[in-house]
Amino acid sequence: MNTPIRSCLWCLHVLWTIANLLFAGCSGIKWLGLSKANLTWTASQDCRYAFKMRYLDAGQQHFCKRYFEAMPYVAKASREARIACQTQFYHHRWNCSSVELAPNYLNDLKQGTREQAFVAALSSAAVVHSLAKACAAGSLPNCNCGPMPNEPPSGDFKWGGCADDVSYGMKVSRLFTDVPYNFKYQASYQQKKKDRIVTWKKSRMARAELTLHNQLAGRRVVESSLTRHCKCHGVSGSCQIRTCWKSLPTMKEISEQLYRNFKRAVEVRRQGITNSFEPIYPLISHLTAETLLFSSKSPDHCTPDEKFGSLGTKNRICNATSSGPDNCGSMCCGRGHFSYMKRVPVSCNCKYIWCCRVECQSCQQWVHVTRCK
Ligand SMILES: *[C@@H]1O[C@H](CO)[C@@H](O)[C@H](O)[C@H]1NC(C)=O
Ligand SMILES: *[C@@H]1O[C@H](CO)[C@@H](O)[C@H](O)[C@H]1NC(C)=O
Ligand SMILES: *[C@@H]1O[C@H](CO)[C@@H](O)[C@H](O)[C@H]1NC(C)=O
């Protein structure tokens, strides 16, 4: 091979690497990495640091500077989303441990899988939740209690108290979580910055559309989970006057709803070369605005697959009598299981100490542990 051709190949390789770096923000939900960054959000250097660590992409770094006061609550959302996901999938073969890899996700969280759909919806939902609660708590300068409902109070209560400001949460979550997938923004930003026109790889663009849909579905689940909570006023607990306001359930409850949507998620494929999707099985697919969509099947997670991000289930704890996903037959994929006894500390000899706490001793107790072969 002569030198000009070789150096041209080399420069193509460099361009390709640069293009990949520029668009590193396109796959996966990298800002969940904020949950492990120990940032105090006292100065805007924190935005730059998070960008340098690739937890935030360029658009999110702009957001970070502009909505700086919201960042502690975005970071809180990243922790809540991680914990909610790992709690929800604790007893499953895929146990959400791969979100810890942010921002360097593996294929399970970047190829348009059902798992990625769940994490995208959950994390966008967590931002709505965290911001709406922060507004109601009076922690943010630009928002407050949510609006009083339009519907008149029926019968025995009146509207009062402080509602969670879901519309502010929805707006901020959309701005923050959608920007890495917003091509127009990305393209104009890149053009301004490098004066270079970048064409997106079509398949990546389509995958971004899916993520945008799933994030919106997650936010809608939060919005529709807003329910009435009431408080009684009156002499010694009598309920002479009742005031009610709209507030959000816990992240755990939102995550349970999203898990039901995960189970019913619909597999889709691109319509020709467009960026829209159609269900693979249109007759049995029931689509709503809150349906999660995925375009790539996941393996069964039984055996390790490093590239995909499957750890396999060897040595995972299972339960021989459970009828859930932690049942040994299902968790161990038919490889069988083994049991042993283990000593664990438990609270014992608890005493009530006036007033007002309980003191316990720590005792050792033998428990059965069952694990997959
Ligand atoms: C996080 O930062 C705080 C204060 O800067 C420090 O006390 C704490 O040890 C840090 N934690 C970790 C895990 O680095
Ligand atoms: C998830 O599963 C892997 C092995 O499959 C295990 O190493 C890890 O501890 C599990 N994580 C949690 C949070 O249970
Ligand atoms: C196993 O599952 C059964 C049935 O769901 C439950 O009663 C039991 O507590 C579980 N055992 C452990 C060790 O979690």
PDB file of C-alpha atoms in Angstrom, residues 219-370:
ATOM      1  CA  ARG A 219     -43.110  11.565  32.152  1.00  0.00           C
ATOM      2  CA  ARG A 220     -46.731  10.889  31.250  1.00  0.00           C
ATOM      3  CA  VAL A 221     -46.887   8.069  33.783  1.00  0.00           C
ATOM      4  CA  VAL A 222     -45.826  10.540  36.467  1.00  0.00           C
ATOM      5  CA  GLU A 223     -48.334  13.107  35.276  1.00  0.00           C
ATOM      6  CA  SER A 224     -51.217  10.650  35.378  1.00  0.00           C
ATOM      7  CA  SER A 225     -50.237   9.361  38.809  1.00  0.00           C
ATOM      8  CA  LEU A 226     -51.045  12.704  40.398  1.00  0.00           C
ATOM      9  CA  THR A 227     -53.719  11.913  42.980  1.00  0.00           C
ATOM     10  CA  ARG A 228     -55.703  13.660  45.678  1.00  0.00           C
ATOM     11  CA  HIS A 229     -54.362  13.687  49.203  1.00  0.00           C
ATOM     12  CA  CYS A 230     -56.356  15.110  52.072  1.00  0.00           C
ATOM     13  CA  LYS A 231     -55.928  16.292  55.610  1.00  0.00           C
ATOM     14  CA  CYS A 232     -58.566  16.662  58.313  1.00  0.00           C
ATOM     15  CA  HIS A 233     -58.906  19.720  60.491  1.00  0.00           C
ATOM     16  CA  GLY A 234     -61.166  20.088  63.480  1.00  0.00           C
ATOM     17  CA  VAL A 235     -61.401  19.505  67.188  1.00  0.00           C
ATOM     18  CA  SER A 236     -59.339  16.518  68.315  1.00  0.00           C
ATOM     19  CA  GLY A 237     -59.099  14.754  64.982  1.00  0.00           C
ATOM     20  CA  SER A 238     -62.741  15.192  64.006  1.00  0.00           C
ATOM     21  CA  CYS A 239     -63.003  15.807  60.314  1.00  0.00           C
ATOM     22  CA  GLN A 240     -65.066  18.996  60.303  1.00  0.00           C
ATOM     23  CA  ILE A 241     -63.028  20.585  57.537  1.00  0.00           C
ATOM     24  CA  ARG A 242     -61.039  18.613  54.996  1.00  0.00           C
ATOM     25  CA  THR A 243     -58.495  20.223  52.674  1.00  0.00           C
ATOM     26  CA  CYS A 244     -57.129  18.326  49.702  1.00  0.00           C
ATOM     27  CA  TRP A 245     -54.373  18.854  47.179  1.00  0.00           C
ATOM     28  CA  LYS A 246     -52.841  16.893  44.292  1.00  0.00           C
ATOM     29  CA  SER A 247     -49.577  15.142  45.012  1.00  0.00           C
ATOM     30  CA  LEU A 248     -47.369  12.481  43.488  1.00  0.00           C
ATOM     31  CA  PRO A 249     -46.842   8.966  44.851  1.00  0.00           C
ATOM     32  CA  THR A 250     -43.352   7.735  45.777  1.00  0.00           C
ATOM     33  CA  MET A 251     -40.771   6.849  43.125  1.00  0.00           C
ATOM     34  CA  LYS A 252     -41.268   3.213  44.143  1.00  0.00           C
ATOM     35  CA  GLU A 253     -44.919   3.344  43.094  1.00  0.00           C
ATOM     36  CA  ILE A 254     -44.062   5.114  39.832  1.00  0.00           C
ATOM     37  CA  SER A 255     -41.404   2.512  39.163  1.00  0.00           C
ATOM     38  CA  GLU A 256     -43.954  -0.277  39.768  1.00  0.00           C
ATOM     39  CA  GLN A 257     -46.297   1.279  37.211  1.00  0.00           C
ATOM     40  CA  LEU A 258     -43.437   1.592  34.727  1.00  0.00           C
ATOM     41  CA  TYR A 259     -42.560  -2.037  35.377  1.00  0.00           C
ATOM     42  CA  ARG A 260     -46.103  -3.025  34.347  1.00  0.00           C
ATOM     43  CA  ASN A 261     -45.518  -0.999  31.168  1.00  0.00           C
ATOM     44  CA  PHE A 262     -42.151  -2.765  30.744  1.00  0.00           C
ATOM     45  CA  LYS A 263     -43.905  -6.143  30.809  1.00  0.00           C
ATOM     46  CA  ARG A 264     -46.365  -4.939  28.170  1.00  0.00           C
ATOM     47  CA  ALA A 265     -43.718  -3.129  26.078  1.00  0.00           C
ATOM     48  CA  VAL A 266     -44.250  -3.403  22.336  1.00  0.00           C
ATOM     49  CA  GLU A 267     -41.590  -4.456  19.851  1.00  0.00           C
ATOM     50  CA  VAL A 268     -41.431  -2.129  16.861  1.00  0.00           C
ATOM     51  CA  ARG A 269     -39.427  -1.747  13.667  1.00  0.00           C
ATOM     52  CA  ARG A 270     -38.693   1.258  11.504  1.00  0.00           C
ATOM     53  CA  GLN A 271     -41.107   2.028   8.714  1.00  0.00           C
ATOM     54  CA  GLY A 272     -38.853   1.901   5.679  1.00  0.00           C
ATOM     55  CA  ILE A 273     -36.208   4.580   5.936  1.00  0.00           C
ATOM     56  CA  THR A 274     -38.329   6.984   7.981  1.00  0.00           C
ATOM     57  CA  ASN A 275     -37.859   7.686  11.644  1.00  0.00           C
ATOM     58  CA  SER A 276     -41.276   6.406  12.623  1.00  0.00           C
ATOM     59  CA  PHE A 277     -42.111   2.964  13.890  1.00  0.00           C
ATOM     60  CA  GLU A 278     -44.694   0.272  13.464  1.00  0.00           C
ATOM     61  CA  PRO A 279     -45.380  -2.656  15.796  1.00  0.00           C
ATOM     62  CA  ILE A 280     -44.036  -5.985  14.598  1.00  0.00           C
ATOM     63  CA  TYR A 281     -47.257  -7.674  15.703  1.00  0.00           C
ATOM     64  CA  PRO A 282     -49.880  -4.975  14.992  1.00  0.00           C
ATOM     65  CA  LEU A 283     -52.884  -7.168  15.794  1.00  0.00           C
ATOM     66  CA  ILE A 284     -51.887  -7.920  19.375  1.00  0.00           C
ATOM     67  CA  SER A 285     -50.186  -4.624  20.159  1.00  0.00           C
ATOM     68  CA  HIS A 286     -52.189  -2.240  22.253  1.00  0.00           C
ATOM     69  CA  LEU A 287     -50.566   1.174  21.981  1.00  0.00           C
ATOM     70  CA  THR A 288     -51.191   4.088  24.314  1.00  0.00           C
ATOM     71  CA  ALA A 289     -49.235   7.258  25.010  1.00  0.00           C
ATOM     72  CA  GLU A 290     -47.655   5.455  27.960  1.00  0.00           C
ATOM     73  CA  THR A 291     -46.597   2.314  26.067  1.00  0.00           C
ATOM     74  CA  LEU A 292     -42.872   1.563  26.107  1.00  0.00           C
ATOM     75  CA  LEU A 293     -41.353   0.675  22.745  1.00  0.00           C
ATOM     76  CA  PHE A 294     -38.249  -1.361  21.936  1.00  0.00           C
ATOM     77  CA  SER A 295     -36.616  -2.324  18.674  1.00  0.00           C
ATOM     78  CA  SER A 296     -34.074  -4.913  19.677  1.00  0.00           C
ATOM     79  CA  LYS A 297     -34.645  -8.211  21.470  1.00  0.00           C
ATOM     80  CA  SER A 298     -32.626  -8.969  24.578  1.00  0.00           C
ATOM     81  CA  PRO A 299     -30.990 -12.328  25.250  1.00  0.00           C
ATOM     82  CA  ASP A 300     -32.318 -14.463  28.123  1.00  0.00           C
ATOM     83  CA  HIS A 301     -29.548 -13.229  30.475  1.00  0.00           C
ATOM     84  CA  CYS A 302     -28.859 -16.834  31.547  1.00  0.00           C
ATOM     85  CA  THR A 303     -25.218 -16.950  30.518  1.00  0.00           C
ATOM     86  CA  PRO A 304     -22.650 -14.159  30.609  1.00  0.00           C
ATOM     87  CA  ASP A 305     -22.453 -12.009  27.490  1.00  0.00           C
ATOM     88  CA  GLU A 306     -19.912  -9.292  28.142  1.00  0.00           C
ATOM     89  CA  LYS A 307     -20.679  -7.249  25.079  1.00  0.00           C
ATOM     90  CA  PHE A 308     -24.379  -7.165  25.758  1.00  0.00           C
ATOM     91  CA  GLY A 309     -23.955  -6.475  29.458  1.00  0.00           C
ATOM     92  CA  SER A 310     -25.406  -9.755  30.699  1.00  0.00           C
ATOM     93  CA  LEU A 311     -23.636 -11.086  33.758  1.00  0.00           C
ATOM     94  CA  GLY A 312     -25.316 -14.478  33.711  1.00  0.00           C
ATOM     95  CA  THR A 313     -27.032 -15.872  36.789  1.00  0.00           C
ATOM     96  CA  LYS A 314     -24.325 -18.140  38.239  1.00  0.00           C
ATOM     97  CA  ASN A 315     -24.263 -17.651  42.027  1.00  0.00           C
ATOM     98  CA  ARG A 316     -27.350 -15.463  42.063  1.00  0.00           C
ATOM     99  CA  ILE A 317     -29.610 -15.941  45.087  1.00  0.00           C
ATOM    100  CA  CYS A 318     -32.857 -17.706  44.249  1.00  0.00           C
ATOM    101  CA  ASN A 319     -35.901 -19.068  46.069  1.00  0.00           C
ATOM    102  CA  ALA A 320     -37.020 -22.671  45.524  1.00  0.00           C
ATOM    103  CA  THR A 321     -40.626 -21.996  46.595  1.00  0.00           C
ATOM    104  CA  SER A 322     -41.229 -18.566  45.106  1.00  0.00           C
ATOM    105  CA  SER A 323     -43.558 -18.251  42.151  1.00  0.00           C
ATOM    106  CA  GLY A 324     -41.926 -15.000  41.007  1.00  0.00           C
ATOM    107  CA  PRO A 325     -38.914 -14.376  38.770  1.00  0.00           C
ATOM    108  CA  ASP A 326     -36.555 -15.335  41.619  1.00  0.00           C
ATOM    109  CA  ASN A 327     -37.806 -18.925  41.496  1.00  0.00           C
ATOM    110  CA  CYS A 328     -34.727 -21.157  41.244  1.00  0.00           C
ATOM    111  CA  GLY A 329     -35.958 -22.949  38.123  1.00  0.00           C
ATOM    112  CA  SER A 330     -36.321 -19.686  36.283  1.00  0.00           C
ATOM    113  CA  MET A 331     -33.396 -17.756  37.799  1.00  0.00           C
ATOM    114  CA  CYS A 332     -30.921 -20.620  37.301  1.00  0.00           C
ATOM    115  CA  CYS A 333     -32.225 -21.415  33.801  1.00  0.00           C
ATOM    116  CA  GLY A 334     -32.477 -25.128  34.628  1.00  0.00           C
ATOM    117  CA  ARG A 335     -28.825 -25.469  35.713  1.00  0.00           C
ATOM    118  CA  GLY A 336     -29.900 -26.322  39.277  1.00  0.00           C
ATOM    119  CA  HIS A 337     -29.080 -24.705  42.599  1.00  0.00           C
ATOM    120  CA  PHE A 338     -27.309 -25.369  45.887  1.00  0.00           C
ATOM    121  CA  SER A 339     -28.141 -24.390  49.458  1.00  0.00           C
ATOM    122  CA  TYR A 340     -26.092 -23.663  52.532  1.00  0.00           C
ATOM    123  CA  MET A 341     -26.586 -22.158  55.967  1.00  0.00           C
ATOM    124  CA  LYS A 342     -25.253 -18.743  56.817  1.00  0.00           C
ATOM    125  CA  ARG A 343     -25.156 -16.735  60.024  1.00  0.00           C
ATOM    126  CA  VAL A 344     -26.637 -13.276  59.718  1.00  0.00           C
ATOM    127  CA  PRO A 345     -27.049 -10.580  62.351  1.00  0.00           C
ATOM    128  CA  VAL A 346     -30.638  -9.825  63.337  1.00  0.00           C
ATOM    129  CA  SER A 347     -32.162  -7.442  65.883  1.00  0.00           C
ATOM    130  CA  CYS A 348     -33.233  -9.149  69.083  1.00  0.00           C
ATOM    131  CA  ASN A 349     -34.153  -8.460  72.719  1.00  0.00           C
ATOM    132  CA  CYS A 350     -35.601  -5.118  71.735  1.00  0.00           C
ATOM    133  CA  LYS A 351     -36.546  -2.795  74.590  1.00  0.00           C
ATOM    134  CA  TYR A 352     -38.607   0.357  74.539  1.00  0.00           C
ATOM    135  CA  ILE A 353     -36.812   3.210  76.276  1.00  0.00           C
ATOM    136  CA  TRP A 354     -38.992   6.062  77.541  1.00  0.00           C
ATOM    137  CA  CYS A 355     -39.213   8.365  75.596  1.00  0.00           C
ATOM    138  CA  CYS A 356     -39.125   7.586  72.546  1.00  0.00           C
ATOM    139  CA  ARG A 357     -36.798   4.995  71.132  1.00  0.00           C
ATOM    140  CA  VAL A 358     -36.281   1.283  70.825  1.00  0.00           C
ATOM    141  CA  GLU A 359     -32.956  -0.335  71.608  1.00  0.00           C
ATOM    142  CA  CYS A 360     -32.035  -3.725  70.290  1.00  0.00           C
ATOM    143  CA  GLN A 361     -29.160  -6.132  70.602  1.00  0.00           C
ATOM    144  CA  SER A 362     -27.620  -7.838  67.639  1.00  0.00           C
ATOM    145  CA  CYS A 363     -27.919 -11.640  67.626  1.00  0.00           C
ATOM    146  CA  GLN A 364     -26.675 -14.177  65.125  1.00  0.00           C
ATOM    147  CA  GLN A 365     -29.225 -16.304  63.361  1.00  0.00           C
ATOM    148  CA  TRP A 366     -28.797 -19.166  60.918  1.00  0.00           C
ATOM    149  CA  VAL A 367     -30.585 -18.739  57.599  1.00  0.00           C
ATOM    150  CA  HIS A 368     -30.882 -20.844  54.474  1.00  0.00           C
ATOM    151  CA  VAL A 369     -29.300 -19.356  51.369  1.00  0.00           C
ATOM    152  CA  THR A 370     -29.973 -20.828  47.951  1.00  0.00           C
TER     153      THR A 370
END
